[in-house]
Short mmCIF file of C-alpha atoms in Angstrom, two decimals:
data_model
loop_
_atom_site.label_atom_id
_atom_site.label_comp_id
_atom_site.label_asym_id
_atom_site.label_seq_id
_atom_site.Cartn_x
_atom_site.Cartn_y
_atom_site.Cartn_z
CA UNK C 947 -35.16 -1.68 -2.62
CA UNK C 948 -31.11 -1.52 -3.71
CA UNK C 949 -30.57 -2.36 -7.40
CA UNK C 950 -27.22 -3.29 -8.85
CA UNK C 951 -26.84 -2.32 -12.43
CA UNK C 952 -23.49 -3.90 -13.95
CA UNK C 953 -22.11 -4.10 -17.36
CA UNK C 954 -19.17 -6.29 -15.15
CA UNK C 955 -20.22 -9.41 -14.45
CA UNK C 956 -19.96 -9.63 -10.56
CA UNK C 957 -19.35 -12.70 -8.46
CA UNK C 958 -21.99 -11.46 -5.68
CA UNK C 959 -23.74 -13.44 -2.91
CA UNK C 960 -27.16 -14.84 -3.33
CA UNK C 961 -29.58 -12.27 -4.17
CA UNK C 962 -31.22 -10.88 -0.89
CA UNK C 963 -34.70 -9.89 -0.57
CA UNK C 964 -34.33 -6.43 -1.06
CA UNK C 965 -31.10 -6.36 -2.97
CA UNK C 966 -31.15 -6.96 -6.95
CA UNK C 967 -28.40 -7.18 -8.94
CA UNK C 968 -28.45 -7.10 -12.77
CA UNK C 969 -25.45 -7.94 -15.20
CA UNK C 970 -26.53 -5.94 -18.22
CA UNK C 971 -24.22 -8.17 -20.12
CA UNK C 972 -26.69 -10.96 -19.89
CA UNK C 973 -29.65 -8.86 -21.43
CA UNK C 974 -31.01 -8.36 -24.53
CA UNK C 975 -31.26 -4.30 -24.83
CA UNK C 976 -32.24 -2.21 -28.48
CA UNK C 977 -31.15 1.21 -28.41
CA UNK C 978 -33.74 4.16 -27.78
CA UNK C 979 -35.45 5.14 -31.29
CA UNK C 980 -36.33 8.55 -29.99
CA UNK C 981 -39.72 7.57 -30.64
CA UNK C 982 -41.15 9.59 -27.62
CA UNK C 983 -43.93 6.73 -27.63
CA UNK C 984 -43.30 6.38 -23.95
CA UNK C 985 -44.83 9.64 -23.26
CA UNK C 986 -47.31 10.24 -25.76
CA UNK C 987 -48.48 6.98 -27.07
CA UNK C 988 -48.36 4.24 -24.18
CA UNK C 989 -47.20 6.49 -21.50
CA UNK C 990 -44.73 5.39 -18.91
CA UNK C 991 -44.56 1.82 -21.12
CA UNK C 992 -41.51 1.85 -23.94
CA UNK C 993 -43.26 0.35 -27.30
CA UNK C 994 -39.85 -1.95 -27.76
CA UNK C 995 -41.07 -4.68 -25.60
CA UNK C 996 -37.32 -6.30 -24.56
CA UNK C 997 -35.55 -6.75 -21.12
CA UNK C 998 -35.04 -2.89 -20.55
CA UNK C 999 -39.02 -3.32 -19.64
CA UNK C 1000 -37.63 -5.24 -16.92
CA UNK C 1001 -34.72 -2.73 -15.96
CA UNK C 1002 -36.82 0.67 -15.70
CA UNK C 1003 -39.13 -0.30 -13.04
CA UNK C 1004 -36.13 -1.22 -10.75
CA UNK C 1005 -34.32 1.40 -10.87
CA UNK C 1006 -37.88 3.69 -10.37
CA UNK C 1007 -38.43 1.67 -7.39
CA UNK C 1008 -34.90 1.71 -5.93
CA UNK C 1009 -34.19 4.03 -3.60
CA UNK C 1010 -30.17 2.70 -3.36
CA UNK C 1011 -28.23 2.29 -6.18
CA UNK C 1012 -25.05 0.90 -7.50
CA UNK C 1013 -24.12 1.72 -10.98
CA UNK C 1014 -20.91 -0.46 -12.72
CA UNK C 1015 -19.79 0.78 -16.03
CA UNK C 1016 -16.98 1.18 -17.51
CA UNK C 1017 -15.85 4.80 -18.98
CA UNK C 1018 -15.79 5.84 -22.69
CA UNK C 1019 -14.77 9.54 -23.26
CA UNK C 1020 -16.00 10.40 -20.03
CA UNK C 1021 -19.27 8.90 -20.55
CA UNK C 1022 -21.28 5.31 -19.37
CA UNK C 1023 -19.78 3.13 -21.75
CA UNK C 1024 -22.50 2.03 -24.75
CA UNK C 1025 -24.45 -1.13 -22.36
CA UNK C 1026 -24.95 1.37 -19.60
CA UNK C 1027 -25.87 4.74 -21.46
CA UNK C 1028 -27.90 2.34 -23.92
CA UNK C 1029 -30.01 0.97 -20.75
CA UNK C 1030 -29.90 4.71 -19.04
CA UNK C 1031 -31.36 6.27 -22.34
CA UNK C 1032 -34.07 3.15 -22.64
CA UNK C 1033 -35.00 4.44 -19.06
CA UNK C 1034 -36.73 7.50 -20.02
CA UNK C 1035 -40.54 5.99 -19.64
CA UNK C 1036 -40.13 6.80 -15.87
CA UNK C 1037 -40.30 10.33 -16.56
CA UNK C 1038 -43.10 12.64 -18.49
CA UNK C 1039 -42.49 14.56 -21.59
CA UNK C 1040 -44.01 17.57 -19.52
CA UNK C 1041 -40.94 20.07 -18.34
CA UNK C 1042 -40.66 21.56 -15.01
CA UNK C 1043 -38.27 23.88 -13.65
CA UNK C 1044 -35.89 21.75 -11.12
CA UNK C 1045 -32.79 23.56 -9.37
CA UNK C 1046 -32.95 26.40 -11.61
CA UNK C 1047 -33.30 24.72 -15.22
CA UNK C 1048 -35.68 22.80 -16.97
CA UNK C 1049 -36.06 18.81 -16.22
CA UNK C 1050 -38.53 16.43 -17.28
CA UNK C 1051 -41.12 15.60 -14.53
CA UNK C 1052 -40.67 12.35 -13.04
CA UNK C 1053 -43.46 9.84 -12.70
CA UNK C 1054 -43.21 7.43 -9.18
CA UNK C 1055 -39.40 7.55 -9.39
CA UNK C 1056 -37.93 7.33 -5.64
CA UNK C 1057 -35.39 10.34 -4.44
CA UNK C 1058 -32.24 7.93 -4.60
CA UNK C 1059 -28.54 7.38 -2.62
CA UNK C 1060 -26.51 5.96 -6.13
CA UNK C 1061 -23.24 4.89 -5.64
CA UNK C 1062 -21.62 4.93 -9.20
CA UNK C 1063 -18.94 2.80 -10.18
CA UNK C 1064 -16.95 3.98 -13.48
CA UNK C 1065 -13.83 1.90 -14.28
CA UNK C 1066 -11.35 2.02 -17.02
CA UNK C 1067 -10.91 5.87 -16.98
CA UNK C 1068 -7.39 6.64 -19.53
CA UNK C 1069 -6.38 10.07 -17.71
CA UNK C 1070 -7.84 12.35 -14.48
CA UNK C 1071 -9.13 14.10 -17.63
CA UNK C 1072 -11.78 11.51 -18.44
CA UNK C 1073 -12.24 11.02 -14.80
CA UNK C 1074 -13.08 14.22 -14.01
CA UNK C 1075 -15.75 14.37 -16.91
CA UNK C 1076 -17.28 11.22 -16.09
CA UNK C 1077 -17.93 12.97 -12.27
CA UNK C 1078 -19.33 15.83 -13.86
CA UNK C 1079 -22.03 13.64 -15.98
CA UNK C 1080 -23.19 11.97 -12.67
CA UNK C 1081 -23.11 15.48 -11.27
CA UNK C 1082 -25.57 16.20 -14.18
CA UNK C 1083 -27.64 12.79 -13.48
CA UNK C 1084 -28.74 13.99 -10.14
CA UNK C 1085 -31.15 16.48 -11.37
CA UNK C 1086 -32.38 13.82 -14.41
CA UNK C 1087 -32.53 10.79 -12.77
CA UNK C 1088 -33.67 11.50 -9.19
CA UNK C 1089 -30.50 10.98 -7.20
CA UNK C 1090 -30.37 12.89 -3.73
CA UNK C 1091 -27.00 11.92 -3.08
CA UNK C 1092 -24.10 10.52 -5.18
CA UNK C 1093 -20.97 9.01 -4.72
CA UNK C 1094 -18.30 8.33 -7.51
CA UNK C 1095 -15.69 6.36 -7.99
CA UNK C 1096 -13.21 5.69 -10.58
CA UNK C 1097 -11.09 2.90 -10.37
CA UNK C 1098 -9.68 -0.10 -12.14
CA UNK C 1099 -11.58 -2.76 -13.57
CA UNK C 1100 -9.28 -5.48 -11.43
CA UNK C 1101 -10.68 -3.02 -8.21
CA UNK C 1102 -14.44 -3.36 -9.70
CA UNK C 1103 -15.23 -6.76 -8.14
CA UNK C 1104 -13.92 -5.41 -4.61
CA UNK C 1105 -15.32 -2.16 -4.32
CA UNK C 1106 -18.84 -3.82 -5.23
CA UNK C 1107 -18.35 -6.38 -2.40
CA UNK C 1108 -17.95 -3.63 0.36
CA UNK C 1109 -20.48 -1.27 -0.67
CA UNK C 1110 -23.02 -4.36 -0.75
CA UNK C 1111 -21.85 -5.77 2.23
CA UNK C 1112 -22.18 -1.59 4.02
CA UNK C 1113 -25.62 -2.65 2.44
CA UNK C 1114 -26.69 -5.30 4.50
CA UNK C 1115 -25.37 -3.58 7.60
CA UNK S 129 -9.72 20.37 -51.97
CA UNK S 130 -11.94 20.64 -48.74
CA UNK S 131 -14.77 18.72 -48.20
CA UNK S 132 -16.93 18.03 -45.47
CA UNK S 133 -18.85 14.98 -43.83
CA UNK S 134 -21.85 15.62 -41.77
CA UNK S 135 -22.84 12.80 -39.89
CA UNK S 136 -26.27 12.40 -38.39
CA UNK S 137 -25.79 10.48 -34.91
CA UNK S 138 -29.62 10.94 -33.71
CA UNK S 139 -31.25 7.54 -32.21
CA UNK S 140 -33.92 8.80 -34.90
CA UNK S 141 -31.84 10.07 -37.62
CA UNK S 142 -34.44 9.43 -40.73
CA UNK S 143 -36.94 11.70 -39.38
CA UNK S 144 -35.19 13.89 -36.41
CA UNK S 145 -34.25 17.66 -35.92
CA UNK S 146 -30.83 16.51 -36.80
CA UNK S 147 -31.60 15.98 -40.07
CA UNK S 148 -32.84 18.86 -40.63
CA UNK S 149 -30.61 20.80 -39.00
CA UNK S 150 -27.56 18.89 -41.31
CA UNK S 151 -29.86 19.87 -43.81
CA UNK S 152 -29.37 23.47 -43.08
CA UNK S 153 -25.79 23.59 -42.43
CA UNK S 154 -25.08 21.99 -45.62
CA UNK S 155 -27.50 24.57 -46.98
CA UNK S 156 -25.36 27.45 -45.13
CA UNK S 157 -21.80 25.86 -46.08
CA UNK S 158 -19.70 26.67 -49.09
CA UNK S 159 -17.75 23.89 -48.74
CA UNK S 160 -18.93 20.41 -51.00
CA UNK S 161 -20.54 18.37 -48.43
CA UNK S 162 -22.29 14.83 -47.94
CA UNK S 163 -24.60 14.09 -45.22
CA UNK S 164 -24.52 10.40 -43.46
CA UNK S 165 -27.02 9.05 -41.18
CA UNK S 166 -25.13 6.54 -38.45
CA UNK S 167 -27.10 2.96 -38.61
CA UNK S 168 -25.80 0.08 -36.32
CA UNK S 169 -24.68 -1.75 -39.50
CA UNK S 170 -22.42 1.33 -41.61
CA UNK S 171 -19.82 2.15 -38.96
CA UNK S 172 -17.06 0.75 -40.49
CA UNK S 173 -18.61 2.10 -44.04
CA UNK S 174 -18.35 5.79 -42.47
CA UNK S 175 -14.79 5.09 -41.65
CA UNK S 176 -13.42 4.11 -44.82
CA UNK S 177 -15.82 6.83 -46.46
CA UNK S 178 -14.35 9.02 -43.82
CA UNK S 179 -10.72 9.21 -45.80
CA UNK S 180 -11.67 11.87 -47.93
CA UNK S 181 -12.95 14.50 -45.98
CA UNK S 182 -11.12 16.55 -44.05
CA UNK S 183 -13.88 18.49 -42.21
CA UNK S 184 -16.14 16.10 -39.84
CA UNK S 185 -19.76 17.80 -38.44
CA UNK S 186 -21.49 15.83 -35.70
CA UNK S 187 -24.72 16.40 -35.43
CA UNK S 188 -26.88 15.39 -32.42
CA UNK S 189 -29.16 15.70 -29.52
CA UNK S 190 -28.44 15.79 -26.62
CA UNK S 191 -29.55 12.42 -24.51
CA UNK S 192 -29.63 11.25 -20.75
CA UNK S 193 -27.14 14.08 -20.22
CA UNK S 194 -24.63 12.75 -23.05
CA UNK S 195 -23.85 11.89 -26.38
CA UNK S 196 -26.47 9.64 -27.36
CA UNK S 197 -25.60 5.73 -27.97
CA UNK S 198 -25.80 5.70 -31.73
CA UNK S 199 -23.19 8.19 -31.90
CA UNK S 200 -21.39 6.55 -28.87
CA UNK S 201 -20.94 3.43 -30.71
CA UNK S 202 -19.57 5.06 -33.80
CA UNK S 203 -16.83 6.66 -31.74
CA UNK S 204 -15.97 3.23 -30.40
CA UNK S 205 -15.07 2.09 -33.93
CA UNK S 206 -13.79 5.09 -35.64
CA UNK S 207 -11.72 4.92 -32.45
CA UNK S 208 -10.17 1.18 -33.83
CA UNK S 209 -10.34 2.20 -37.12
CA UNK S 210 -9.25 5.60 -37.96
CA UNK S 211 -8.95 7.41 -41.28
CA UNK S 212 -5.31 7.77 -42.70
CA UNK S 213 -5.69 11.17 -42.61
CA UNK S 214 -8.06 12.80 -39.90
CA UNK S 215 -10.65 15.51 -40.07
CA UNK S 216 -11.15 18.18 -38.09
CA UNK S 217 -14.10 17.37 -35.91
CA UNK S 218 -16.93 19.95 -35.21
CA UNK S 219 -20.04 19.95 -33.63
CA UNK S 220 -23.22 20.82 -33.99
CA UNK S 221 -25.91 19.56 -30.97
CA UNK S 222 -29.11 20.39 -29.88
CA UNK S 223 -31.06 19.58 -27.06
CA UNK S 224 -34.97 19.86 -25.65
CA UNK S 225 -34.36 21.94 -22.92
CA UNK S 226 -34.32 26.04 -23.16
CA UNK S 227 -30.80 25.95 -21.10
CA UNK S 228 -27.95 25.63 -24.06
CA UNK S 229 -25.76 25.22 -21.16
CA UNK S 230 -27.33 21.71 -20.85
CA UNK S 231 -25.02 20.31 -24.02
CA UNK S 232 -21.80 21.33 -22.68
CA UNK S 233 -20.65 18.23 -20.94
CA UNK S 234 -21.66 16.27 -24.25
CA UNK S 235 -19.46 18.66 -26.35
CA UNK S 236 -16.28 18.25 -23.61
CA UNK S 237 -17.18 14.60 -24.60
CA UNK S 238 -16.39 15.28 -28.49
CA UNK S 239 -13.13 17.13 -27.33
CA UNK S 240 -11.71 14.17 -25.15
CA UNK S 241 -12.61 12.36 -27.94
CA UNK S 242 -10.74 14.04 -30.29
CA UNK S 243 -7.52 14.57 -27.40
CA UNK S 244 -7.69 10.96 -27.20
CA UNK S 245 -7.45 10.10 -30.65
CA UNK S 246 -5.78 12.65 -32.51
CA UNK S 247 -7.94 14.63 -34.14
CA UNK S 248 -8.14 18.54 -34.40
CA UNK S 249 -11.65 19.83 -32.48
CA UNK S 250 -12.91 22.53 -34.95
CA UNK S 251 -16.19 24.47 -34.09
CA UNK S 252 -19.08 24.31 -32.09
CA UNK S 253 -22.90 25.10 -31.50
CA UNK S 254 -25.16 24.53 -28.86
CA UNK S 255 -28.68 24.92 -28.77
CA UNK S 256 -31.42 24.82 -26.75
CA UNK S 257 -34.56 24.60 -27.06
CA UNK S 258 -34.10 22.52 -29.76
CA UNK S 259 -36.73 20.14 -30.39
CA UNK S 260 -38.65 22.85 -30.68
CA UNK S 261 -36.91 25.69 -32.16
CA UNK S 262 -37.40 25.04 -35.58
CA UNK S 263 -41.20 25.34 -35.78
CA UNK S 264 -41.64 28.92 -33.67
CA UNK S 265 -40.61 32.11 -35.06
CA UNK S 266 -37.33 31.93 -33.63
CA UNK S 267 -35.83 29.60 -36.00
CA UNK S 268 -34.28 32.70 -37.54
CA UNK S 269 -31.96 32.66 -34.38
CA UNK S 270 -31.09 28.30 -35.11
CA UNK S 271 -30.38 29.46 -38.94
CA UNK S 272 -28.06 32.30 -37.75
CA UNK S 273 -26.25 30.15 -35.23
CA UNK S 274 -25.80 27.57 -38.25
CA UNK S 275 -24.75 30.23 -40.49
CA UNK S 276 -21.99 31.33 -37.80
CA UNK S 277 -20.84 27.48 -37.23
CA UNK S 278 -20.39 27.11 -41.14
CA UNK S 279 -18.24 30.29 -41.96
CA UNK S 280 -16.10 29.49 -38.70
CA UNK S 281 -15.66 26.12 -40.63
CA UNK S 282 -14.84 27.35 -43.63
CA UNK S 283 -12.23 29.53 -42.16
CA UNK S 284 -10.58 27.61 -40.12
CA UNK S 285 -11.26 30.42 -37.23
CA UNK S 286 -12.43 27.40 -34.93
CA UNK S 287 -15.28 28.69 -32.29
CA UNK S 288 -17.96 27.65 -30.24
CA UNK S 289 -21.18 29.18 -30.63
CA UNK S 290 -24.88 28.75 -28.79
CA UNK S 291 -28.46 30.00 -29.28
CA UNK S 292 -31.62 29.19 -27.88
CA UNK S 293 -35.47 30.16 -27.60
CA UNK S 294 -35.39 33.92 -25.97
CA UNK S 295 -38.01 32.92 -23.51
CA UNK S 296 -38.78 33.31 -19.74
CA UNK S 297 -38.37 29.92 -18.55
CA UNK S 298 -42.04 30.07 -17.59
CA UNK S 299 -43.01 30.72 -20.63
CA UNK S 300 -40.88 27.88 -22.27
CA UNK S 301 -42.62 25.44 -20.17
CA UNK S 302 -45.64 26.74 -21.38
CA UNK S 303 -45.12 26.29 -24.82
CA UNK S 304 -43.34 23.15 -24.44
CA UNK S 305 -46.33 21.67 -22.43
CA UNK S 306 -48.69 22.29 -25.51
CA UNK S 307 -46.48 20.95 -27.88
CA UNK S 308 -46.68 17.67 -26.01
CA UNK S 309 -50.32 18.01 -25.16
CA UNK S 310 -50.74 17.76 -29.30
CA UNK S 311 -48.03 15.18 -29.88
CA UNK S 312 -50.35 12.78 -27.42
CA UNK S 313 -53.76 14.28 -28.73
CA UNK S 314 -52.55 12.67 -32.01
CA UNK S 315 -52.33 9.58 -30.72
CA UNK S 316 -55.39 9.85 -28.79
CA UNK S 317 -54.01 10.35 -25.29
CA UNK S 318 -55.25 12.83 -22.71
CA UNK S 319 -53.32 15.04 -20.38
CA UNK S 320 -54.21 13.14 -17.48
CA UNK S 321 -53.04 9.26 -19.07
CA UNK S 322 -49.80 11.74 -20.21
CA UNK S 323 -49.68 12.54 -16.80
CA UNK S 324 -49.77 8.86 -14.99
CA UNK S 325 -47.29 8.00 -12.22
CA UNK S 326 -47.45 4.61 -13.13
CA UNK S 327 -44.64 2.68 -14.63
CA UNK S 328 -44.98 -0.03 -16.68
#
């Protein structure tokens, strides 16, 4: 399955079989509480029952992915981290040694090709951070491969349109 | 006169490490300080409190590789409205893992931050290990790191610090698997239903 995850709205084509496309704008997302109920009370289900429920399985599932977010001090900006920390039922709590450092076993998370999206970047600065937090993401959040790129949020709309249409092709 | 604001940015900031780890800093610091915990509904509160301090300690874990989103958010509005006179911002962050290393990027983070808007970036510490830490007999070495983050404060001799669980990874893993395994025996969960692939 390929999973868009936007915090842009996106004018895309009809939603294909195996192509899903979320605009995190439209959802209704609480922050994590750090509650660590996920994986020790109701493990591998988050106890705040709102659309993030929705979200996690998909991007488990996904083995292409297409991240839009815009970039605040080199981070995801607050929809996207909000929905990335919310994510954390598709791992354990145990720890496991993963290229050298300690990582969070994953539960039935598939090895994934993201294709991240980061817009709005105010210097190479803040670019170059935001590359090295994706570059960080691979060994948390199952990503094989990774490509990055910053661009303008007037680009966003275009850049999504190629990579899906690569996609389908 | 100095003074100096400690805000709490943890997703669980009533009852986290954070707090306790403010608690000790403020302990550790000579300088008269007042702790905050950031809620989604006092940002603009901080701000406005935020004019009479002129030392700023974040303190934090480290989440999904980054500053986590209470903390996030905050910066968004101190960011539109900023204190007449700015603090020097310091940082204090913690994360689960035994690699200190692991709460670098979030600290660069702080420092664009601070580049971006004009402040001063004071001090640093990093540890690891830090859910943890506080509850094994090598708190000593958290306490000491604090200690060291305070009086570089104070001083205005601005440094980063970091400290962590002296442990053989293996070991770590060890230790950290038990302290789970008793987090979910208290709620009446087994290794194995800990353990399921399933999601959702």
């Amino acid at each position: 399955m390929k999973l868009i995850l936007s915090d842009h709205s996106l004018s895309l084509p009809p939603e294909q079989e195996d192509i899903r496309y979320i605009d995190l704008s439209g959802l209704k997302i609480a922050n994590c509480v750090g509650c660590f109920g996920c994986w020790t009370k109701t493990p591998g289900r988050c106890v705040i029952r709102d659309d993030a429920t929705r979200v996690y399985p998909l991007i488990a599932q996904s083995d292409q992915l297409l991240y839009v977010s815009r970039i605040f001090c080199g981070s995801y900006d607050v929809p996207m981290k909000t929905m990335l920390e919310r994510a954390i039922p598709i791992q354990q709590a145990f720890i496991r040694i993963h290229h050298g450092e300690t990582h969070h076993v994953q539960r039935q998370v598939v090895p994934k090709k993201a294709v991240i999206v980061g817009y709005g970047a105010s210097s190479p600065q803040e670019e170059a951070l935001f590359r090295q937090l994706i570059a960080r993401n691979t060994y948390n959040m199952a990503m094989e491969e990774t490509e990055v790129i910053c661009c303008e949020e007037s680009q966003v709309e275009a850049i999504v349109k190629e990579r899906v249409e690569a996609w389908k092709n | 006169m100095e003074k100096l604001m400690i805000l709490n940015g943890s997703p669980r900031a009533p009852r986290s490490n954070s707090k306790e780890y403010a608690a000790i800093f403020a302990e550790a610091c000579s300088l008269p300080t007042e702790t905050f915990a950031i809620t989604p509904k006092n940002h603009l509160e901080l701000c406005s409190r935020m004019e009479g301090f002129s030392q700023l300690l974040l303190v934090f874990p480290l989440y999904a590789d980054g500053i986590p989103v209470p903390l996030l958010s905050f910066l968004k509005t101190l960011a539109a409205h900023p204190p007449k006179k700015k603090p020097v911002i310091s940082v204090l962050i913690n994360c689960g893992f035994i690699e200190w290393q692991q709460n670098r990027l979030a600290v660069e983070m702080v420092k664009l931050f601070c580049t971006q808007q004009g402040y001063v970036f004071g001090s640093a510490l990093m540890i690891g290990s830090g859910e943890a830490i506080l509850k094994t007999p090598f708190r000593f070495l958290a306490e000491r790191g604090i200690r060291k983050l305070a009086a570089s404060i104070q001083r205005h001799q601005y440094r980063t610090f970091h400290t962590t669980m002296p442990l053989p990874k293996k070991l770590f893993i060890r230790a950290s698997t038990n302290y789970w395994l008793a987090m979910g025996e208290k709620n009446g969960v087994s290794k194995e239903q800990m353990e399921t692939m399933k999601i959702e």
